[in-house]
Amino acid sequence: MSKVLLIEDDQSIADMISIYLSEEDYSVFCASDGQQGKIMFQKHEPDVVILDLMLPDTNGLELCKHFRSVSSVPIMIVSAKNEVSERVNALMNGADDYLCKPFSMRELAARTTALLRRSSMQGGGKPAETSPAPESDKDIMLDLEKRCIYLHHQPVETTYSEFEIMKNFWLHPGKVFSREELLNKIRGIDSFVTERSVDVHITNLRKKSRPTRRNRNISRRYGASVINSKFDVFRLTVPRATKKLLKP
């Protein structure tokens, strides 16, 4: 039975979510504030975290960043803040999904299932999905078992989705992926997330894999992403004529 850690200070909402997910065969642990959430996170080691942004003792975004710094567990934000900037900020700071209040319990359960499905596939899969043989001259290396990215032999912190994106490029050097293909691979074809979220994750990866301005491992173009065999990283390319379309 999958374990869900729900951190929500509104007792009525917490009760509804807990009851609904319990009926869907999830084991739900509830916390009403950030401090209790940290304690239960360490105690129960949940498979997924559902986190409200507005908590009485802490900013939910800071709590999200804390969980991400110690674990790759999928994190779904649930919040009444529905501005695009809020959603993007949460995704850029470690969240894997964002659901605006009010929401359907059925949709919440479906999103939870999608996150858990992708997470459960991390260690399995096809025999071909193994780490390429390490080479000392490579800028970026992936350890699929530990789910860790190394830049110049130094570990780089990533979210679950960021790692999944990089893994697909790493396992298929030279292959071109569209945004839709990447989204389907990391979230499943029944995902409720827009293709724009892929841009956010790739932007984060570009920043994390570019320690200096001169060492720009990732360049941008539009519509497709591909491993650059020279640097063993990927490129998302955008023509000048279409840059306006990508602005919020």
PDB file of C-alpha atoms in Angstrom:
ATOM      1  CA  MET A   1       0.000   0.000   0.000  1.00  0.00           C
ATOM      2  CA  SER A   2       1.470   3.366  -1.048  1.00  0.00           C
ATOM      3  CA  LYS A   3       2.027   5.929   1.700  1.00  0.00           C
ATOM      4  CA  VAL A   4       0.847   9.523   1.261  1.00  0.00           C
ATOM      5  CA  LEU A   5       1.932  12.352   3.538  1.00  0.00           C
ATOM      6  CA  LEU A   6      -0.720  15.087   3.515  1.00  0.00           C
ATOM      7  CA  ILE A   7       0.304  18.454   4.999  1.00  0.00           C
ATOM      8  CA  GLU A   8      -2.822  20.618   5.184  1.00  0.00           C
ATOM      9  CA  ASP A   9      -3.922  23.009   7.954  1.00  0.00           C
ATOM     10  CA  ASP A  10      -7.587  23.136   6.899  1.00  0.00           C
ATOM     11  CA  GLN A  11      -9.044  20.196   8.829  1.00  0.00           C
ATOM     12  CA  SER A  12     -12.137  19.830   6.652  1.00  0.00           C
ATOM     13  CA  ILE A  13     -10.058  19.622   3.455  1.00  0.00           C
ATOM     14  CA  ALA A  14      -7.568  17.276   5.118  1.00  0.00           C
ATOM     15  CA  ASP A  15     -10.393  14.973   6.227  1.00  0.00           C
ATOM     16  CA  MET A  16     -11.931  14.855   2.735  1.00  0.00           C
ATOM     17  CA  ILE A  17      -8.601  14.094   1.067  1.00  0.00           C
ATOM     18  CA  SER A  18      -7.683  11.502   3.668  1.00  0.00           C
ATOM     19  CA  ILE A  19     -11.019   9.685   3.406  1.00  0.00           C
ATOM     20  CA  TYR A  20     -11.037   9.709  -0.398  1.00  0.00           C
ATOM     21  CA  LEU A  21      -7.455   8.489  -0.787  1.00  0.00           C
ATOM     22  CA  SER A  22      -7.956   5.851   1.914  1.00  0.00           C
ATOM     23  CA  GLU A  23     -10.871   4.489  -0.100  1.00  0.00           C
ATOM     24  CA  GLU A  24      -8.477   4.342  -3.067  1.00  0.00           C
ATOM     25  CA  ASP A  25      -6.211   2.028  -1.020  1.00  0.00           C
ATOM     26  CA  TYR A  26      -3.637   4.616   0.011  1.00  0.00           C
ATOM     27  CA  SER A  27      -2.226   4.836   3.522  1.00  0.00           C
ATOM     28  CA  VAL A  28      -2.589   8.517   4.435  1.00  0.00           C
ATOM     29  CA  PHE A  29      -0.667  10.326   7.187  1.00  0.00           C
ATOM     30  CA  CYS A  30      -1.856  13.843   8.002  1.00  0.00           C
ATOM     31  CA  ALA A  31       0.049  16.819   9.398  1.00  0.00           C
ATOM     32  CA  SER A  32      -1.471  20.212  10.154  1.00  0.00           C
ATOM     33  CA  ASP A  33       1.705  22.308  10.063  1.00  0.00           C
ATOM     34  CA  GLY A  34       5.261  22.307   8.741  1.00  0.00           C
ATOM     35  CA  GLN A  35       6.988  21.092  11.894  1.00  0.00           C
ATOM     36  CA  GLN A  36       4.663  18.117  12.240  1.00  0.00           C
ATOM     37  CA  GLY A  37       5.100  17.474   8.526  1.00  0.00           C
ATOM     38  CA  LYS A  38       8.891  17.222   8.887  1.00  0.00           C
ATOM     39  CA  ILE A  39       8.547  14.776  11.773  1.00  0.00           C
ATOM     40  CA  MET A  40       6.083  12.561   9.919  1.00  0.00           C
ATOM     41  CA  PHE A  41       8.192  12.714   6.765  1.00  0.00           C
ATOM     42  CA  GLN A  42      11.163  11.228   8.628  1.00  0.00           C
ATOM     43  CA  LYS A  43       9.013   8.733  10.531  1.00  0.00           C
ATOM     44  CA  HIS A  44       6.877   7.314   7.723  1.00  0.00           C
ATOM     45  CA  GLU A  45       9.069   7.817   4.605  1.00  0.00           C
ATOM     46  CA  PRO A  46       6.095   8.518   2.312  1.00  0.00           C
ATOM     47  CA  ASP A  47       5.908   7.575  -1.367  1.00  0.00           C
ATOM     48  CA  VAL A  48       4.358  10.931  -2.258  1.00  0.00           C
ATOM     49  CA  VAL A  49       3.802  14.249  -0.473  1.00  0.00           C
ATOM     50  CA  ILE A  50       0.685  16.418  -0.897  1.00  0.00           C
ATOM     51  CA  LEU A  51       1.544  19.854   0.429  1.00  0.00           C
ATOM     52  CA  ASP A  52      -0.458  23.017   1.029  1.00  0.00           C
ATOM     53  CA  LEU A  53       1.497  26.253   0.482  1.00  0.00           C
ATOM     54  CA  MET A  54      -0.166  28.309   3.216  1.00  0.00           C
ATOM     55  CA  LEU A  55       0.666  26.725   6.574  1.00  0.00           C
ATOM     56  CA  PRO A  56       0.397  28.339  10.029  1.00  0.00           C
ATOM     57  CA  ASP A  57       4.070  27.993  11.007  1.00  0.00           C
ATOM     58  CA  THR A  58       5.993  28.039   7.721  1.00  0.00           C
ATOM     59  CA  ASN A  59       5.874  28.818   4.043  1.00  0.00           C
ATOM     60  CA  GLY A  60       4.897  25.646   2.186  1.00  0.00           C
ATOM     61  CA  LEU A  61       7.393  26.490  -0.559  1.00  0.00           C
ATOM     62  CA  GLU A  62      10.267  26.447   1.948  1.00  0.00           C
ATOM     63  CA  LEU A  63       9.039  23.089   3.230  1.00  0.00           C
ATOM     64  CA  CYS A  64       8.930  21.810  -0.343  1.00  0.00           C
ATOM     65  CA  LYS A  65      12.548  22.896  -0.850  1.00  0.00           C
ATOM     66  CA  HIS A  66      13.521  21.152   2.392  1.00  0.00           C
ATOM     67  CA  PHE A  67      11.950  17.847   1.316  1.00  0.00           C
ATOM     68  CA  ARG A  68      13.581  18.110  -2.096  1.00  0.00           C
ATOM     69  CA  SER A  69      17.007  18.675  -0.528  1.00  0.00           C
ATOM     70  CA  VAL A  70      16.809  15.360   1.329  1.00  0.00           C
ATOM     71  CA  SER A  71      14.675  13.196  -0.966  1.00  0.00           C
ATOM     72  CA  SER A  72      13.502  12.662  -4.538  1.00  0.00           C
ATOM     73  CA  VAL A  73       9.967  11.784  -3.373  1.00  0.00           C
ATOM     74  CA  PRO A  74       7.276  13.190  -5.709  1.00  0.00           C
ATOM     75  CA  ILE A  75       5.701  16.366  -4.287  1.00  0.00           C
ATOM     76  CA  MET A  76       2.293  17.725  -5.284  1.00  0.00           C
ATOM     77  CA  ILE A  77       1.351  21.247  -4.241  1.00  0.00           C
ATOM     78  CA  VAL A  78      -2.306  22.009  -3.484  1.00  0.00           C
ATOM     79  CA  SER A  79      -3.083  25.687  -3.064  1.00  0.00           C
ATOM     80  CA  ALA A  80      -5.665  28.415  -3.529  1.00  0.00           C
ATOM     81  CA  LYS A  81      -2.946  30.468  -5.222  1.00  0.00           C
ATOM     82  CA  ASN A  82      -3.750  29.932  -8.888  1.00  0.00           C
ATOM     83  CA  GLU A  83      -1.518  32.540 -10.539  1.00  0.00           C
ATOM     84  CA  VAL A  84       0.860  31.246 -13.213  1.00  0.00           C
ATOM     85  CA  SER A  85       3.803  32.796 -11.350  1.00  0.00           C
ATOM     86  CA  GLU A  86       2.948  30.818  -8.207  1.00  0.00           C
ATOM     87  CA  ARG A  87       2.711  27.541 -10.118  1.00  0.00           C
ATOM     88  CA  VAL A  88       5.966  28.142 -11.976  1.00  0.00           C
ATOM     89  CA  ASN A  89       7.749  29.169  -8.772  1.00  0.00           C
ATOM     90  CA  ALA A  90       6.657  25.963  -7.045  1.00  0.00           C
ATOM     91  CA  LEU A  91       7.830  23.803  -9.959  1.00  0.00           C
ATOM     92  CA  MET A  92      11.170  25.600 -10.027  1.00  0.00           C
ATOM     93  CA  ASN A  93      11.669  24.983  -6.309  1.00  0.00           C
ATOM     94  CA  GLY A  94      11.168  21.238  -6.207  1.00  0.00           C
ATOM     95  CA  ALA A  95       7.484  20.480  -6.780  1.00  0.00           C
ATOM     96  CA  ASP A  96       6.509  17.852  -9.353  1.00  0.00           C
ATOM     97  CA  ASP A  97       2.860  18.875  -9.711  1.00  0.00           C
ATOM     98  CA  TYR A  98       0.544  21.735  -8.754  1.00  0.00           C
ATOM     99  CA  LEU A  99      -3.196  21.501  -8.183  1.00  0.00           C
ATOM    100  CA  CYS A 100      -5.280  24.641  -7.614  1.00  0.00           C
ATOM    101  CA  LYS A 101      -8.083  24.779  -5.034  1.00  0.00           C
ATOM    102  CA  PRO A 102     -10.930  24.077  -5.325  1.00  0.00           C
ATOM    103  CA  PHE A 103     -10.267  20.761  -7.033  1.00  0.00           C
ATOM    104  CA  SER A 104     -11.973  17.464  -7.748  1.00  0.00           C
ATOM    105  CA  MET A 105     -11.082  14.577  -5.437  1.00  0.00           C
ATOM    106  CA  ARG A 106     -11.085  12.329  -8.475  1.00  0.00           C
ATOM    107  CA  GLU A 107      -8.488  14.537 -10.170  1.00  0.00           C
ATOM    108  CA  LEU A 108      -6.365  14.635  -7.018  1.00  0.00           C
ATOM    109  CA  ALA A 109      -6.386  10.837  -6.848  1.00  0.00           C
ATOM    110  CA  ALA A 110      -5.550  10.554 -10.560  1.00  0.00           C
ATOM    111  CA  ARG A 111      -2.610  12.935 -10.232  1.00  0.00           C
ATOM    112  CA  THR A 112      -1.372  11.056  -7.166  1.00  0.00           C
ATOM    113  CA  THR A 113      -1.579   7.763  -9.036  1.00  0.00           C
ATOM    114  CA  ALA A 114       0.321   9.235 -12.000  1.00  0.00           C
ATOM    115  CA  LEU A 115       3.133  10.502  -9.760  1.00  0.00           C
ATOM    116  CA  LEU A 116       3.415   7.174  -7.962  1.00  0.00           C
ATOM    117  CA  ARG A 117       3.338   5.208 -11.210  1.00  0.00           C
ATOM    118  CA  ARG A 118       6.272   7.130 -12.630  1.00  0.00           C
ATOM    119  CA  SER A 119       8.156   6.928  -9.337  1.00  0.00           C
ATOM    120  CA  SER A 120       7.670   3.151  -9.046  1.00  0.00           C
ATOM    121  CA  MET A 121       9.251   2.644 -12.479  1.00  0.00           C
ATOM    122  CA  GLN A 122      12.554   4.229 -11.497  1.00  0.00           C
ATOM    123  CA  GLY A 123      14.378   0.991 -10.699  1.00  0.00           C
ATOM    124  CA  GLY A 124      12.729  -1.297 -13.212  1.00  0.00           C
ATOM    125  CA  GLY A 125      12.364  -1.139 -16.923  1.00  0.00           C
ATOM    126  CA  LYS A 126      14.136  -2.530 -19.902  1.00  0.00           C
ATOM    127  CA  PRO A 127      17.584  -4.129 -19.682  1.00  0.00           C
ATOM    128  CA  ALA A 128      18.875  -1.499 -22.095  1.00  0.00           C
ATOM    129  CA  GLU A 129      18.181   1.222 -19.563  1.00  0.00           C
ATOM    130  CA  THR A 130      21.512   1.156 -17.804  1.00  0.00           C
ATOM    131  CA  SER A 131      24.003   3.915 -17.169  1.00  0.00           C
ATOM    132  CA  PRO A 132      26.499   4.451 -19.995  1.00  0.00           C
ATOM    133  CA  ALA A 133      30.043   3.476 -19.138  1.00  0.00           C
ATOM    134  CA  PRO A 134      31.694   6.322 -17.211  1.00  0.00           C
ATOM    135  CA  GLU A 135      34.296   8.394 -19.001  1.00  0.00           C
ATOM    136  CA  SER A 136      36.566  10.849 -17.240  1.00  0.00           C
ATOM    137  CA  ASP A 137      36.165  13.580 -19.885  1.00  0.00           C
ATOM    138  CA  LYS A 138      32.376  13.798 -19.628  1.00  0.00           C
ATOM    139  CA  ASP A 139      30.911  16.931 -18.042  1.00  0.00           C
ATOM    140  CA  ILE A 140      27.713  15.250 -16.855  1.00  0.00           C
ATOM    141  CA  MET A 141      27.206  11.729 -15.518  1.00  0.00           C
ATOM    142  CA  LEU A 142      24.046   9.927 -14.345  1.00  0.00           C
ATOM    143  CA  ASP A 143      23.733   7.218 -11.713  1.00  0.00           C
ATOM    144  CA  LEU A 144      20.362   5.607 -12.435  1.00  0.00           C
ATOM    145  CA  GLU A 145      20.316   3.446  -9.314  1.00  0.00           C
ATOM    146  CA  LYS A 146      20.996   6.356  -6.960  1.00  0.00           C
ATOM    147  CA  ARG A 147      18.973   8.713  -9.171  1.00  0.00           C
ATOM    148  CA  CYS A 148      21.706  11.302  -9.070  1.00  0.00           C
ATOM    149  CA  ILE A 149      23.194  13.656 -11.663  1.00  0.00           C
ATOM    150  CA  TYR A 150      26.879  14.584 -11.410  1.00  0.00           C
ATOM    151  CA  LEU A 151      28.360  17.715 -12.945  1.00  0.00           C
ATOM    152  CA  HIS A 152      32.173  17.521 -13.022  1.00  0.00           C
ATOM    153  CA  HIS A 153      31.883  14.725 -10.422  1.00  0.00           C
ATOM    154  CA  GLN A 154      29.818  16.926  -8.086  1.00  0.00           C
ATOM    155  CA  PRO A 155      26.207  15.870  -7.293  1.00  0.00           C
ATOM    156  CA  VAL A 156      23.437  18.131  -8.591  1.00  0.00           C
ATOM    157  CA  GLU A 157      20.108  18.305  -6.761  1.00  0.00           C
ATOM    158  CA  THR A 158      17.109  17.671  -9.027  1.00  0.00           C
ATOM    159  CA  THR A 159      13.397  17.061  -8.709  1.00  0.00           C
ATOM    160  CA  TYR A 160      11.844  13.758  -9.710  1.00  0.00           C
ATOM    161  CA  SER A 161      10.696  15.158 -13.078  1.00  0.00           C
ATOM    162  CA  GLU A 162      14.013  16.881 -13.808  1.00  0.00           C
ATOM    163  CA  PHE A 163      15.867  13.622 -13.297  1.00  0.00           C
ATOM    164  CA  GLU A 164      13.390  11.717 -15.496  1.00  0.00           C
ATOM    165  CA  ILE A 165      13.885  14.236 -18.314  1.00  0.00           C
ATOM    166  CA  MET A 166      17.658  14.051 -18.110  1.00  0.00           C
ATOM    167  CA  LYS A 167      17.517  10.247 -17.914  1.00  0.00           C
ATOM    168  CA  ASN A 168      15.617  10.064 -21.202  1.00  0.00           C
ATOM    169  CA  PHE A 169      18.248  12.193 -22.933  1.00  0.00           C
ATOM    170  CA  TRP A 170      21.064  10.246 -21.321  1.00  0.00           C
ATOM    171  CA  LEU A 171      19.708   6.866 -22.381  1.00  0.00           C
ATOM    172  CA  HIS A 172      18.983   7.984 -25.954  1.00  0.00           C
ATOM    173  CA  PRO A 173      21.922  10.140 -27.123  1.00  0.00           C
ATOM    174  CA  GLY A 174      21.170  11.859 -30.422  1.00  0.00           C
ATOM    175  CA  LYS A 175      17.427  11.182 -30.234  1.00  0.00           C
ATOM    176  CA  VAL A 176      15.100  14.159 -30.688  1.00  0.00           C
ATOM    177  CA  PHE A 177      12.169  14.473 -28.263  1.00  0.00           C
ATOM    178  CA  SER A 178       9.199  16.779 -28.623  1.00  0.00           C
ATOM    179  CA  ARG A 179       7.684  18.406 -25.537  1.00  0.00           C
ATOM    180  CA  GLU A 180       4.715  16.048 -25.787  1.00  0.00           C
ATOM    181  CA  GLU A 181       6.983  12.994 -25.887  1.00  0.00           C
ATOM    182  CA  LEU A 182       8.905  14.142 -22.808  1.00  0.00           C
ATOM    183  CA  LEU A 183       5.691  14.891 -20.951  1.00  0.00           C
ATOM    184  CA  ASN A 184       4.283  11.440 -21.739  1.00  0.00           C
ATOM    185  CA  LYS A 185       7.496   9.749 -20.656  1.00  0.00           C
ATOM    186  CA  ILE A 186       7.778  11.482 -17.283  1.00  0.00           C
ATOM    187  CA  ARG A 187       4.090  11.718 -16.376  1.00  0.00           C
ATOM    188  CA  GLY A 188       2.177   9.259 -18.566  1.00  0.00           C
ATOM    189  CA  ILE A 189      -0.286   9.844 -21.413  1.00  0.00           C
ATOM    190  CA  ASP A 190      -3.071  10.556 -18.910  1.00  0.00           C
ATOM    191  CA  SER A 191      -1.178  13.501 -17.414  1.00  0.00           C
ATOM    192  CA  PHE A 192      -3.082  16.651 -16.513  1.00  0.00           C
ATOM    193  CA  VAL A 193       0.064  18.779 -16.719  1.00  0.00           C
ATOM    194  CA  THR A 194       0.602  21.168 -19.627  1.00  0.00           C
ATOM    195  CA  GLU A 195       3.554  21.008 -21.990  1.00  0.00           C
ATOM    196  CA  ARG A 196       4.771  24.311 -20.585  1.00  0.00           C
ATOM    197  CA  SER A 197       5.881  22.529 -17.410  1.00  0.00           C
ATOM    198  CA  VAL A 198       8.507  20.713 -19.513  1.00  0.00           C
ATOM    199  CA  ASP A 199       9.989  24.130 -20.364  1.00  0.00           C
ATOM    200  CA  VAL A 200      10.212  24.942 -16.663  1.00  0.00           C
ATOM    201  CA  HIS A 201      12.021  21.703 -15.833  1.00  0.00           C
ATOM    202  CA  ILE A 202      14.434  22.141 -18.742  1.00  0.00           C
ATOM    203  CA  THR A 203      15.139  25.727 -17.701  1.00  0.00           C
ATOM    204  CA  ASN A 204      16.034  24.438 -14.235  1.00  0.00           C
ATOM    205  CA  LEU A 205      18.313  21.769 -15.708  1.00  0.00           C
ATOM    206  CA  ARG A 206      20.040  24.344 -17.888  1.00  0.00           C
ATOM    207  CA  LYS A 207      20.812  26.474 -14.832  1.00  0.00           C
ATOM    208  CA  LYS A 208      21.987  23.531 -12.761  1.00  0.00           C
ATOM    209  CA  SER A 209      24.273  22.208 -15.499  1.00  0.00           C
ATOM    210  CA  ARG A 210      25.782  25.611 -16.293  1.00  0.00           C
ATOM    211  CA  PRO A 211      28.134  26.620 -13.483  1.00  0.00           C
ATOM    212  CA  THR A 212      29.569  29.537 -15.472  1.00  0.00           C
ATOM    213  CA  ARG A 213      28.440  31.698 -18.364  1.00  0.00           C
ATOM    214  CA  ARG A 214      31.265  30.424 -20.559  1.00  0.00           C
ATOM    215  CA  ASN A 215      30.431  26.792 -19.899  1.00  0.00           C
ATOM    216  CA  ARG A 216      26.946  26.793 -21.407  1.00  0.00           C
ATOM    217  CA  ASN A 217      26.191  23.077 -21.571  1.00  0.00           C
ATOM    218  CA  ILE A 218      22.605  23.597 -22.739  1.00  0.00           C
ATOM    219  CA  SER A 219      21.452  25.798 -25.624  1.00  0.00           C
ATOM    220  CA  ARG A 220      17.874  26.522 -26.717  1.00  0.00           C
ATOM    221  CA  ARG A 221      15.792  26.091 -29.848  1.00  0.00           C
ATOM    222  CA  TYR A 222      12.116  25.399 -30.422  1.00  0.00           C
ATOM    223  CA  GLY A 223      10.022  22.245 -30.574  1.00  0.00           C
ATOM    224  CA  ALA A 224      12.586  19.527 -29.855  1.00  0.00           C
ATOM    225  CA  SER A 225      15.245  18.445 -27.390  1.00  0.00           C
ATOM    226  CA  VAL A 226      18.267  16.279 -28.048  1.00  0.00           C
ATOM    227  CA  ILE A 227      21.465  15.067 -26.379  1.00  0.00           C
ATOM    228  CA  ASN A 228      24.537  16.903 -27.547  1.00  0.00           C
ATOM    229  CA  SER A 229      27.010  14.050 -27.964  1.00  0.00           C
ATOM    230  CA  LYS A 230      29.995  16.343 -27.390  1.00  0.00           C
ATOM    231  CA  PHE A 231      28.917  17.436 -23.938  1.00  0.00           C
ATOM    232  CA  ASP A 232      26.504  14.587 -23.149  1.00  0.00           C
ATOM    233  CA  VAL A 233      23.747  17.061 -22.371  1.00  0.00           C
ATOM    234  CA  PHE A 234      20.603  18.152 -24.165  1.00  0.00           C
ATOM    235  CA  ARG A 235      19.447  21.181 -26.088  1.00  0.00           C
ATOM    236  CA  LEU A 236      16.012  22.779 -26.217  1.00  0.00           C
ATOM    237  CA  THR A 237      16.018  25.147 -29.194  1.00  0.00           C
ATOM    238  CA  VAL A 238      13.788  28.168 -29.856  1.00  0.00           C
ATOM    239  CA  PRO A 239      13.884  30.296 -33.046  1.00  0.00           C
ATOM    240  CA  ARG A 240      13.804  34.053 -32.517  1.00  0.00           C
ATOM    241  CA  ALA A 241      10.490  34.360 -34.345  1.00  0.00           C
ATOM    242  CA  THR A 242       8.751  32.125 -31.807  1.00  0.00           C
ATOM    243  CA  LYS A 243      10.278  33.427 -28.563  1.00  0.00           C
ATOM    244  CA  LYS A 244       7.315  35.733 -28.019  1.00  0.00           C
ATOM    245  CA  LEU A 245       4.997  32.727 -27.963  1.00  0.00           C
ATOM    246  CA  LEU A 246       6.869  31.208 -25.032  1.00  0.00           C
ATOM    247  CA  LYS A 247       6.584  34.245 -22.762  1.00  0.00           C
ATOM    248  CA  PRO A 248       4.037  33.952 -19.895  1.00  0.00           C
TER     249      PRO A 248
END
